[in-house]
Amino acid sequence: MTLTLQLGIIVGYLLLALAIGLFAYRLTDRTAEDFYLASRTFGTIVLLFTTFATLLSAFTFFAGPNIAYAQGPEWVLVMGLMDGIIFAILWYVIGYKQWLLGQSYGYVTLGEMLGDRFGSTWLRGLVAGVSLLWLFPYVMLQQVGAGTALEALTEGAVPYAVGAGLITAFMILYVVVAGMRGIAWTDTVQGAFMLVVTWVALLWLLAVIGGPGAATSALEAEAAHHLALGSDFYTVQWMLSTAITIGFGVAMFPQVNQRFFAAGSKTVLKRSFALWPILCVLLFVPSFLIGAWARGLDVTIPEGANVLPIVLAEYTPVWFAALVIAGAMAAMMSSSDSMLLSGSSYFTRDLYRPFVDRTISERREDLLARIGVVAFATAAFAASLWNPATLFELGDAAFSGFAQLALPVMVALYWRRTTRAGITAGIVASQLFYLSSLFLGFVPATYAGWSAGLVGMGLGLVVTVGVSFVTTPAADERRAIYFERLGAD
Amino acid sequence: MRRLELVGWTAVAIVLCVFAIPWFLWGDATTVAGLPLWLWWHVGWMGLASVVFWVFTQRAWGIGIETEGRSPQSTAGTDGDRP
């Protein structure tokens, strides 16, 4: 009975997402721009929630509360700073400028925007290649998460491979059919659903245990040091390194970056920007507090298990716990579907079109993009069954990997003297440095407490600026296009 | 004038980043209404950030990005900027 109910809720939820995708299909044009960017028509609510739901993966429901349980609630501060403040500022600094450029020149991807400015197909391919290197394993991790969560929820009745396969199949269906518009609409529903379900979970838990005062007293009795700000784990360097690298990394993640192009108007960008910090804090506080308070409650968390589902299973009815798992699935799918679409667009526009077939028509590119989604999802699913250690490590480090792109891109956006050689060297040097800190034993992962990700960002900045100083621009660079006639009116 | 405004807003952005985590409460474990004081600070700070962002969208949006003299808003109060 319990199993039927749990599966019923999850499958019902998947079908709802599919129905929304099919509905969106009726409004789509058969062009690549519509498939990737919904023809740049998003309103405030849709842009806000699609970015929100895309940004927050299963991490908010599983790994985040686990960290708060093990180390204390300071995690709220790190996430608040990285997503609520740093990313919001980049929303303006990178996002608004990208949006204006997209309006003027019709760019769909980051690589396209840079390749056009620097007159270099190779730079365009490099940006796409680097992005896919980090994106693919990250998608794989989401599938691993989905498979594991379903297996745990149903106590093995749905094996890992079946769970991950089911989620992948549903995503392929609605992404291929409906593209960005379908994704954004399902994201809006998913984002709202996550918010509501997390708050209900928190209030429910507090009602059972007797309010925040009682919960905090219980935590104080069990682990008093969790209430004091800072610890051996939450050092100043660690908190800042994490917040800065992930905050900048988010802005370069293809599925988030591409949303900068998709806003319908300047007003939409402004409103979303102002609402952003509040939306973040509304989700992070309840989600991570449940994890932090769980430490003081009378529940045993087995080694390696996720805190949130266990606490909910203990204090709330079965149907509600299943709803929250559906919320976690929502978080996972709303990130993965967008990643599939962006991954496919980076591949078709920045690798296939410039290097394989320059003359491809709009209709054919649209078809190729859909085939790309199926191929990308299937390959990531196959990899998730095998889950090789190298891919796992790459996926785990994806935010810092993307963060390496941020500063060279910002220099290019705001400094006229940036040269093709400068930005290319900046991107290559920081990527090589960060990859070697992951895989080569003799390159340290921290420098006086600061992470290699952050050090790599600094390196990328210095190399981009330094090499630009000593080189002259290539003849086919269009140095003025980021600076001339920019204004939305 | 516009340049000074840009410096001002950059300073505001840095302050918003710096105090999102209340460093001056480091090691403090005071709780208020069942939550650590430093968490209340953070929640309040995020609310403040939203208000500041909203003021920015009303008064200065486009600064540092839009080309001078192109956008009606950017020249509303500073006609002297027009070439």
Coordinates of C-alpha atoms in Angstrom, one line a residue:
Chain A
M1 CA 0.0 0.0 0.0
T2 CA 2.7 2.4 1.1
L3 CA 4.8 1.6 -2.0
T4 CA 1.8 2.1 -4.3
L5 CA 1.0 5.4 -2.7
Q6 CA 4.7 6.6 -3.0
L7 CA 5.0 5.5 -6.6
G8 CA 1.6 6.9 -7.4
I9 CA 2.6 10.3 -6.2
I10 CA 5.9 10.3 -8.1
V11 CA 4.5 9.0 -11.3
G12 CA 1.6 11.4 -11.1
Y13 CA 4.1 14.2 -10.7
L14 CA 6.1 13.1 -13.7
L15 CA 2.9 12.9 -15.8
L16 CA 2.0 16.4 -14.7
A17 CA 5.4 17.7 -15.9
L18 CA 4.9 15.9 -19.2
A19 CA 1.4 17.3 -19.7
I20 CA 2.7 20.9 -19.2
G21 CA 5.5 20.1 -21.7
L22 CA 2.9 18.9 -24.3
F23 CA 0.8 22.0 -23.7
A24 CA 3.8 24.2 -24.4
Y25 CA 4.5 22.3 -27.6
R26 CA 1.3 23.8 -29.1
L27 CA 2.9 27.2 -28.9
T28 CA 6.3 26.5 -30.3
D29 CA 7.7 27.6 -33.7
R30 CA 9.9 25.1 -35.5
T31 CA 13.1 27.2 -35.2
A32 CA 16.2 26.7 -33.2
E33 CA 15.9 30.0 -31.4
D34 CA 12.4 29.1 -30.2
F35 CA 13.6 25.6 -29.1
Y36 CA 16.5 27.0 -27.2
L37 CA 15.2 30.4 -25.9
A38 CA 11.5 30.3 -26.3
S39 CA 12.1 33.2 -28.8
R40 CA 13.2 35.5 -25.9
T41 CA 9.7 36.0 -24.5
F42 CA 9.9 35.1 -20.8
G43 CA 7.9 37.2 -18.3
T44 CA 9.0 37.9 -14.7
I45 CA 7.4 35.0 -12.9
V46 CA 8.6 32.4 -15.5
L47 CA 12.1 33.8 -15.7
L48 CA 12.4 34.1 -12.0
F49 CA 11.2 30.6 -11.3
T50 CA 12.9 28.8 -14.2
T51 CA 16.2 30.3 -13.1
F52 CA 15.5 29.5 -9.5
A53 CA 14.4 25.9 -10.2
T54 CA 17.3 25.4 -12.6
L55 CA 19.8 26.7 -10.1
L56 CA 18.6 24.5 -7.3
S57 CA 19.3 20.9 -7.8
A58 CA 18.7 17.9 -5.6
F59 CA 21.5 19.5 -3.5
T60 CA 19.0 21.8 -1.7
F61 CA 17.1 18.7 -0.5
F62 CA 19.8 16.2 0.1
A63 CA 23.4 17.3 0.4
G64 CA 22.6 20.8 1.8
P65 CA 20.6 19.5 4.8
N66 CA 23.2 16.7 5.3
I67 CA 25.9 19.3 5.7
A68 CA 23.7 21.4 8.1
Y69 CA 23.1 18.2 10.1
A70 CA 26.8 17.2 10.3
Q71 CA 28.4 20.7 10.6
G72 CA 25.7 23.2 11.7
P73 CA 23.4 25.7 10.0
E74 CA 26.1 28.1 8.7
W75 CA 25.5 26.6 5.3
V76 CA 22.5 28.9 5.0
L77 CA 24.9 31.9 5.1
V78 CA 27.2 30.4 2.4
M79 CA 24.3 29.6 0.1
G80 CA 22.7 33.0 0.8
L81 CA 25.8 34.9 -0.1
M82 CA 26.6 32.8 -3.2
D83 CA 23.2 32.6 -4.7
G84 CA 21.3 35.5 -3.2
I85 CA 23.9 38.2 -3.4
I86 CA 26.9 37.3 -5.6
F87 CA 24.8 35.6 -8.3
A88 CA 22.3 38.5 -8.2
I89 CA 25.0 41.0 -8.8
L90 CA 26.3 38.9 -11.7
W91 CA 22.7 38.8 -12.9
Y92 CA 23.1 42.5 -13.7
V93 CA 26.9 42.7 -14.5
I94 CA 27.0 39.7 -16.8
G95 CA 23.3 38.9 -17.4
Y96 CA 22.0 42.3 -18.4
K97 CA 24.9 43.0 -20.7
Q98 CA 24.5 39.6 -22.3
W99 CA 20.8 40.2 -22.7
L100 CA 21.4 43.5 -24.5
L101 CA 24.0 41.9 -26.8
G102 CA 21.6 39.0 -27.5
Q103 CA 18.9 41.4 -28.5
S104 CA 21.2 43.3 -30.8
Y105 CA 23.1 40.4 -32.4
G106 CA 20.8 37.3 -31.9
Y107 CA 23.3 35.3 -29.8
V108 CA 22.0 32.0 -28.3
T109 CA 25.1 30.8 -26.5
L110 CA 28.0 32.3 -24.6
G111 CA 30.5 30.8 -27.0
E112 CA 28.7 32.4 -29.9
M113 CA 28.9 35.8 -28.2
L114 CA 32.6 35.5 -27.5
G115 CA 33.4 34.0 -30.9
D116 CA 31.7 36.9 -32.7
R117 CA 33.5 39.6 -30.7
F118 CA 37.0 38.0 -31.1
G119 CA 36.5 36.8 -34.6
S120 CA 37.4 33.2 -33.7
T121 CA 35.6 30.0 -34.3
W122 CA 38.2 28.2 -32.3
L123 CA 37.4 30.4 -29.2
R124 CA 33.8 29.6 -29.7
G125 CA 34.5 25.9 -29.9
L126 CA 36.8 26.1 -26.9
V127 CA 34.2 27.7 -24.6
A128 CA 31.6 25.1 -25.7
G129 CA 34.1 22.3 -25.3
V130 CA 35.1 23.4 -21.8
S131 CA 31.4 23.8 -20.8
L132 CA 30.5 20.4 -22.1
L133 CA 33.4 18.8 -20.2
W134 CA 31.9 20.0 -16.9
L135 CA 28.3 19.8 -17.8
F136 CA 28.1 16.1 -18.9
P137 CA 29.3 14.6 -15.6
Y138 CA 27.1 17.0 -13.7
V139 CA 24.0 15.8 -15.6
M140 CA 25.2 12.2 -14.8
L141 CA 25.3 13.1 -11.1
Q142 CA 21.7 14.2 -11.2
Q143 CA 20.7 10.9 -12.7
V144 CA 22.7 9.1 -10.1
G145 CA 20.8 11.2 -7.4
A146 CA 17.4 10.4 -8.9
G147 CA 18.1 6.7 -9.1
T148 CA 19.4 6.5 -5.6
A149 CA 16.5 8.5 -4.1
L150 CA 13.9 6.4 -5.8
E151 CA 15.6 3.2 -4.7
A152 CA 15.8 4.4 -1.1
L153 CA 12.2 5.6 -1.0
T154 CA 10.9 2.3 -2.3
E155 CA 13.3 0.3 -0.3
G156 CA 14.7 -1.4 -3.4
A157 CA 11.4 -2.1 -5.2
V158 CA 12.5 0.3 -7.9
P159 CA 16.1 -0.6 -8.6
Y160 CA 18.6 2.1 -9.2
A161 CA 18.8 1.6 -13.0
V162 CA 15.0 1.6 -13.5
G163 CA 14.6 4.8 -11.4
A164 CA 17.3 6.7 -13.2
G165 CA 16.1 5.4 -16.6
L166 CA 12.5 6.4 -15.8
I167 CA 13.5 10.0 -14.9
T168 CA 15.7 10.2 -18.0
A169 CA 13.0 9.0 -20.3
F170 CA 10.5 11.5 -19.0
M171 CA 12.9 14.3 -19.4
I172 CA 13.9 13.4 -22.9
L173 CA 10.2 13.3 -23.8
Y174 CA 9.3 16.7 -22.7
V175 CA 12.5 18.5 -23.6
V176 CA 12.5 17.1 -27.1
V177 CA 8.9 17.9 -27.6
A178 CA 8.6 21.3 -26.0
G179 CA 12.1 22.8 -25.7
M180 CA 12.8 25.8 -23.6
R181 CA 9.2 27.0 -23.3
G182 CA 8.1 23.6 -21.9
I183 CA 11.0 23.5 -19.6
A184 CA 10.4 27.0 -18.3
W185 CA 6.7 26.2 -17.6
T186 CA 7.4 23.0 -15.8
D187 CA 10.2 24.8 -13.9
T188 CA 7.7 27.4 -12.7
V189 CA 5.4 24.7 -11.4
Q190 CA 8.4 22.8 -9.9
G191 CA 9.9 25.9 -8.3
A192 CA 6.7 26.9 -6.6
F193 CA 6.1 23.3 -5.6
M194 CA 9.5 23.0 -3.9
L195 CA 9.0 26.2 -2.0
V196 CA 5.6 25.2 -0.7
V197 CA 6.5 21.7 0.2
T198 CA 9.7 22.8 2.1
W199 CA 7.8 25.3 4.2
V200 CA 5.0 22.8 5.0
A201 CA 7.7 20.3 6.0
L202 CA 9.3 22.8 8.3
L203 CA 6.1 23.9 9.9
W204 CA 4.9 20.3 10.3
L205 CA 8.1 19.3 12.0
L206 CA 8.0 22.3 14.3
A207 CA 4.4 21.6 15.2
V208 CA 5.3 18.1 16.3
I209 CA 8.4 19.0 18.3
G210 CA 7.1 22.1 19.9
G211 CA 8.4 25.2 18.0
P212 CA 11.8 26.6 17.1
G213 CA 12.7 27.2 20.8
A214 CA 12.4 23.5 21.6
A215 CA 14.1 22.5 18.5
T216 CA 17.1 24.7 19.2
S217 CA 17.3 23.6 22.8
A218 CA 17.4 20.0 21.7
L219 CA 20.2 20.9 19.2
E220 CA 22.1 22.8 21.9
A221 CA 21.9 19.7 24.2
E222 CA 23.3 17.5 21.4
A223 CA 25.8 19.8 19.7
A224 CA 26.0 23.2 21.3
H225 CA 28.9 24.3 19.1
H226 CA 26.6 24.2 16.0
L227 CA 24.8 27.3 17.3
A228 CA 28.0 29.4 17.4
L229 CA 28.9 31.1 14.1
G230 CA 32.0 29.4 12.6
S231 CA 33.9 26.2 13.3
D232 CA 36.9 24.1 12.2
F233 CA 34.8 23.2 9.2
Y234 CA 33.2 26.6 8.5
T235 CA 36.4 28.7 8.4
V236 CA 36.4 32.2 6.9
Q237 CA 38.5 31.0 4.0
W238 CA 36.3 28.0 3.3
M239 CA 33.0 30.0 3.5
L240 CA 34.3 32.7 1.2
S241 CA 36.0 30.3 -1.3
T242 CA 32.9 28.3 -1.6
A243 CA 30.5 31.2 -1.9
I244 CA 32.7 33.0 -4.5
T245 CA 33.5 30.1 -6.7
I246 CA 30.0 28.6 -6.8
G247 CA 28.4 32.1 -7.2
F248 CA 30.6 32.8 -10.2
G249 CA 30.3 29.2 -11.5
V250 CA 26.5 29.4 -11.5
A251 CA 26.6 32.4 -13.9
M252 CA 28.7 30.4 -16.4
F253 CA 26.7 27.1 -16.1
P254 CA 25.2 26.9 -19.6
Q255 CA 21.6 26.4 -18.5
V256 CA 21.8 29.5 -16.2
N257 CA 23.9 31.6 -18.6
Q258 CA 21.5 30.9 -21.4
R259 CA 18.6 32.2 -19.4
F260 CA 20.2 35.7 -19.6
F261 CA 19.3 35.7 -23.3
A262 CA 15.7 34.6 -22.8
A263 CA 14.1 37.5 -20.9
G264 CA 11.2 39.2 -22.6
S265 CA 12.1 42.7 -21.6
K266 CA 14.3 44.9 -19.5
T267 CA 11.4 45.2 -16.9
V268 CA 11.4 41.4 -16.5
L269 CA 15.2 41.4 -15.8
K270 CA 14.8 44.3 -13.2
R271 CA 11.9 42.7 -11.3
S272 CA 13.6 39.2 -11.2
F273 CA 16.8 40.9 -10.0
A274 CA 15.1 42.6 -7.1
L275 CA 13.1 39.6 -6.0
W276 CA 16.0 37.2 -6.2
P277 CA 17.6 37.5 -2.6
I278 CA 14.2 37.0 -1.0
L279 CA 13.4 34.0 -3.1
C280 CA 16.7 32.4 -2.1
V281 CA 16.4 33.0 1.6
L282 CA 12.8 31.7 1.5
L283 CA 14.0 28.3 0.3
F284 CA 17.4 28.0 2.0
V285 CA 16.3 28.8 5.6
P286 CA 13.6 26.1 5.9
S287 CA 15.5 23.4 4.0
F288 CA 18.8 23.7 5.9
L289 CA 17.2 24.4 9.3
I290 CA 15.4 21.0 9.0
G291 CA 18.8 19.5 8.5
A292 CA 20.4 21.4 11.4
W293 CA 17.6 20.7 13.9
A294 CA 17.5 17.0 12.9
R295 CA 20.8 16.7 14.8
G296 CA 19.0 17.3 18.1
L297 CA 16.0 15.0 17.4
D298 CA 15.7 11.5 18.3
V299 CA 16.3 10.0 14.9
T300 CA 19.2 7.8 13.8
I301 CA 20.8 8.7 10.5
P302 CA 22.7 5.8 9.0
E303 CA 26.1 6.5 7.6
G304 CA 25.8 8.0 4.1
A305 CA 22.0 8.3 4.2
N306 CA 20.1 11.6 3.4
V307 CA 18.8 13.4 6.5
L308 CA 15.7 15.0 5.1
P309 CA 13.7 11.9 4.0
I310 CA 14.5 10.1 7.2
V311 CA 13.4 13.0 9.4
L312 CA 10.2 13.4 7.4
A313 CA 9.5 9.7 7.5
E314 CA 9.8 9.8 11.3
Y315 CA 7.6 12.9 11.9
T316 CA 5.2 13.2 9.0
P317 CA 2.8 10.8 7.2
V318 CA 4.0 8.6 4.3
W319 CA 2.2 10.5 1.7
F320 CA 3.8 13.8 2.7
A321 CA 7.3 12.3 2.8
A322 CA 6.7 11.0 -0.7
L323 CA 5.6 14.5 -1.8
V324 CA 8.9 15.9 -0.5
I325 CA 10.8 13.2 -2.5
A326 CA 8.7 14.3 -5.5
G327 CA 9.9 17.8 -4.7
A328 CA 13.5 16.6 -4.7
M329 CA 12.8 14.9 -8.1
A330 CA 11.4 18.2 -9.3
A331 CA 14.6 20.0 -8.2
M332 CA 16.7 17.3 -10.0
M333 CA 14.6 17.3 -13.2
S334 CA 14.3 21.0 -13.5
S335 CA 18.1 21.3 -13.4
S336 CA 18.8 18.3 -15.7
D337 CA 16.2 19.1 -18.4
S338 CA 17.7 22.6 -18.8
M339 CA 21.2 21.2 -18.8
L340 CA 20.2 18.7 -21.6
L341 CA 18.8 21.5 -23.7
S342 CA 21.8 23.9 -23.1
G343 CA 24.3 21.1 -23.7
S344 CA 22.6 20.3 -27.0
S345 CA 22.6 23.9 -28.0
Y346 CA 26.3 24.3 -27.2
F347 CA 27.0 21.2 -29.3
T348 CA 24.9 22.1 -32.3
R349 CA 25.6 25.8 -32.5
D350 CA 29.2 26.1 -31.3
L351 CA 30.7 22.7 -32.4
Y352 CA 28.6 21.1 -35.2
R353 CA 27.6 24.2 -37.1
P354 CA 31.0 26.0 -37.3
F355 CA 33.2 22.9 -37.6
V356 CA 31.0 20.3 -39.5
D357 CA 28.3 21.9 -41.6
R358 CA 28.2 25.7 -41.9
T359 CA 25.2 25.8 -44.3
I360 CA 22.7 24.0 -42.1
S361 CA 19.2 25.4 -42.3
E362 CA 17.1 26.6 -39.4
R363 CA 14.7 23.6 -39.7
R364 CA 17.6 21.1 -39.8
E365 CA 19.3 22.8 -36.8
D366 CA 16.1 22.5 -34.9
L367 CA 15.9 18.8 -35.7
L368 CA 19.6 18.3 -34.9
A369 CA 19.1 20.0 -31.5
R370 CA 16.4 17.5 -30.6
I371 CA 18.6 14.6 -31.6
G372 CA 21.4 16.2 -29.5
V373 CA 19.1 16.1 -26.4
V374 CA 18.4 12.4 -26.8
A375 CA 22.1 11.6 -27.4
F376 CA 23.3 13.7 -24.5
A377 CA 20.7 12.3 -22.1
T378 CA 21.2 8.7 -23.1
A379 CA 25.0 9.0 -22.8
A380 CA 24.8 10.5 -19.4
F381 CA 22.4 7.8 -18.3
A382 CA 24.7 5.1 -19.6
A383 CA 27.6 6.7 -17.7
S384 CA 25.5 6.9 -14.5
L385 CA 25.1 3.1 -14.6
W386 CA 28.8 2.7 -14.6
N387 CA 29.5 5.9 -12.6
P388 CA 33.3 6.1 -13.2
A389 CA 35.4 7.8 -10.5
T390 CA 36.8 10.4 -12.9
L391 CA 33.4 11.6 -14.1
F392 CA 32.2 11.6 -10.5
E393 CA 35.0 13.9 -9.5
L394 CA 34.5 16.2 -12.5
G395 CA 30.7 16.5 -11.8
D396 CA 31.4 17.2 -8.2
A397 CA 33.8 20.0 -9.1
A398 CA 31.7 21.4 -11.9
F399 CA 30.8 24.7 -10.2
S400 CA 34.5 25.6 -9.7
G401 CA 35.2 24.4 -13.2
F402 CA 32.7 26.8 -14.6
A403 CA 33.8 29.6 -12.3
Q404 CA 37.2 29.5 -14.1
L405 CA 35.4 30.9 -17.2
A406 CA 33.7 33.8 -15.4
L407 CA 36.5 36.4 -15.0
P408 CA 38.0 36.1 -18.5
V409 CA 34.4 36.6 -19.8
M410 CA 33.8 39.6 -17.5
V411 CA 37.1 41.2 -18.6
A412 CA 36.1 40.7 -22.3
L413 CA 32.7 42.3 -21.6
Y414 CA 34.0 45.4 -19.8
W415 CA 37.6 46.0 -21.1
R416 CA 38.0 47.1 -24.7
R417 CA 41.6 46.2 -24.8
T418 CA 41.0 42.5 -24.3
T419 CA 42.6 40.5 -27.1
R420 CA 41.8 37.1 -28.6
A421 CA 45.1 35.8 -27.4
G422 CA 44.4 37.2 -23.9
I423 CA 41.0 35.6 -23.3
T424 CA 42.1 32.3 -24.9
A425 CA 45.2 32.1 -22.7
G426 CA 43.1 33.1 -19.6
I427 CA 40.6 30.3 -20.3
V428 CA 43.2 27.7 -21.1
A429 CA 45.5 28.5 -18.2
S430 CA 42.8 28.6 -15.5
Q431 CA 41.2 25.3 -16.8
L432 CA 44.5 23.5 -16.9
F433 CA 45.4 24.7 -13.5
Y434 CA 42.1 23.7 -12.0
L435 CA 42.0 20.3 -13.7
S436 CA 45.5 19.6 -12.5
S437 CA 44.6 20.5 -8.9
L438 CA 41.9 17.8 -9.2
F439 CA 43.8 15.1 -10.8
L440 CA 47.6 15.6 -10.3
G441 CA 48.7 14.8 -6.8
F442 CA 51.5 17.4 -6.7
V443 CA 49.2 20.4 -7.4
P444 CA 47.7 21.4 -4.0
A445 CA 43.9 21.7 -3.6
T446 CA 44.1 24.5 -1.1
Y447 CA 46.4 27.5 -0.6
A448 CA 46.5 28.8 3.0
G449 CA 42.9 27.7 3.3
W450 CA 41.7 29.2 0.0
S451 CA 40.5 26.7 -2.6
A452 CA 42.2 25.9 -5.9
G453 CA 39.0 27.0 -7.6
L454 CA 39.4 30.5 -6.2
V455 CA 43.1 30.6 -7.0
G456 CA 42.4 29.4 -10.5
M457 CA 39.9 32.3 -11.0
G458 CA 42.6 34.8 -10.0
L459 CA 45.1 33.1 -12.4
G460 CA 42.5 33.4 -15.2
L461 CA 42.1 37.1 -14.5
V462 CA 45.8 37.8 -14.4
V463 CA 46.6 35.8 -17.5
T464 CA 43.7 37.4 -19.5
V465 CA 44.7 40.9 -18.6
G466 CA 48.5 40.3 -18.8
V467 CA 48.4 38.6 -22.2
S468 CA 46.0 41.2 -23.6
F469 CA 48.5 43.9 -22.6
V470 CA 51.4 42.3 -24.4
T471 CA 49.5 41.3 -27.6
T472 CA 47.8 43.3 -30.3
P473 CA 44.3 42.5 -31.4
A474 CA 43.8 40.3 -34.5
A475 CA 42.6 42.0 -37.6
D476 CA 39.1 40.3 -37.6
E477 CA 38.3 41.1 -34.0
R478 CA 35.2 43.4 -33.6
R479 CA 36.4 45.3 -30.6
A480 CA 33.6 47.8 -30.4
I481 CA 30.5 45.6 -30.5
Y482 CA 30.3 45.2 -26.7
F483 CA 30.5 48.9 -26.2
E484 CA 28.5 50.6 -28.9
R485 CA 24.9 51.5 -29.2
L486 CA 23.9 49.4 -26.2
G487 CA 20.6 50.4 -24.7
A488 CA 17.3 48.5 -24.6
D489 CA 15.2 51.2 -26.1
Chain B
M1 CA 28.7 62.7 -12.2
R2 CA 27.7 59.3 -13.8
R3 CA 31.2 58.0 -13.0
L4 CA 30.8 58.9 -9.3
E5 CA 27.4 57.2 -9.3
L6 CA 29.0 54.1 -10.7
V7 CA 31.7 54.1 -7.9
G8 CA 28.9 54.6 -5.3
W9 CA 26.9 51.6 -6.6
T10 CA 30.0 49.4 -6.8
A11 CA 30.7 50.3 -3.1
V12 CA 27.1 49.4 -2.2
A13 CA 27.5 46.0 -4.0
I14 CA 30.7 45.3 -2.1
V15 CA 29.1 46.2 1.2
L16 CA 26.1 43.9 0.4
C17 CA 28.5 41.0 -0.2
V18 CA 30.8 41.6 2.8
F19 CA 28.1 41.7 5.4
A20 CA 25.8 39.0 4.1
I21 CA 27.7 36.9 6.7
P22 CA 27.9 38.8 10.0
W23 CA 31.6 38.4 10.7
F24 CA 31.3 40.6 13.8
L25 CA 29.2 37.8 15.4
W26 CA 32.0 35.2 14.8
G27 CA 31.8 32.6 17.6
D28 CA 28.6 34.1 19.0
A29 CA 25.9 31.6 20.0
T30 CA 23.2 34.0 21.2
T31 CA 19.7 32.8 20.2
V32 CA 16.7 35.0 19.7
A33 CA 13.2 33.5 19.4
G34 CA 14.7 30.0 18.8
L35 CA 17.1 30.9 16.1
P36 CA 20.8 32.0 16.3
L37 CA 21.2 35.8 16.2
W38 CA 23.5 35.5 13.2
L39 CA 20.8 33.8 11.2
W40 CA 18.4 36.6 11.9
W41 CA 21.0 39.1 10.7
H42 CA 21.4 37.1 7.5
V43 CA 17.6 36.9 6.9
G44 CA 17.3 40.7 7.5
W45 CA 20.3 41.4 5.3
M46 CA 18.8 39.5 2.4
G47 CA 15.6 41.5 2.8
L48 CA 17.7 44.7 2.8
A49 CA 19.5 43.5 -0.3
S50 CA 16.2 43.0 -2.1
V51 CA 15.2 46.6 -1.2
V52 CA 18.6 48.0 -2.3
F53 CA 18.3 46.0 -5.6
W54 CA 14.8 47.4 -6.2
V55 CA 16.1 51.0 -5.6
F56 CA 18.9 50.3 -8.0
T57 CA 16.5 49.1 -10.7
Q58 CA 14.5 52.4 -10.3
R59 CA 17.3 54.8 -10.2
A60 CA 20.4 53.5 -11.8
W61 CA 19.7 50.5 -14.0
G62 CA 21.9 50.5 -17.1
I63 CA 24.8 52.2 -15.3
G64 CA 28.2 51.0 -16.5
I65 CA 26.5 49.0 -19.4
E66 CA 24.2 51.1 -21.5
T67 CA 25.9 53.6 -23.8
E68 CA 25.6 57.1 -22.5
G69 CA 22.9 59.2 -24.0
R70 CA 21.1 56.2 -25.6
S71 CA 18.6 55.4 -22.9
P72 CA 16.0 57.9 -21.9
Q73 CA 16.2 56.9 -18.2
S74 CA 19.9 57.4 -18.0
T75 CA 19.6 60.9 -19.2
A76 CA 16.4 61.9 -17.4
G77 CA 18.2 63.9 -14.7
T78 CA 21.5 64.5 -16.3
D79 CA 20.9 66.1 -19.6
G80 CA 24.5 67.4 -19.6
D81 CA 25.7 63.9 -20.5
R82 CA 24.3 64.3 -24.0
P83 CA 27.0 65.1 -26.6

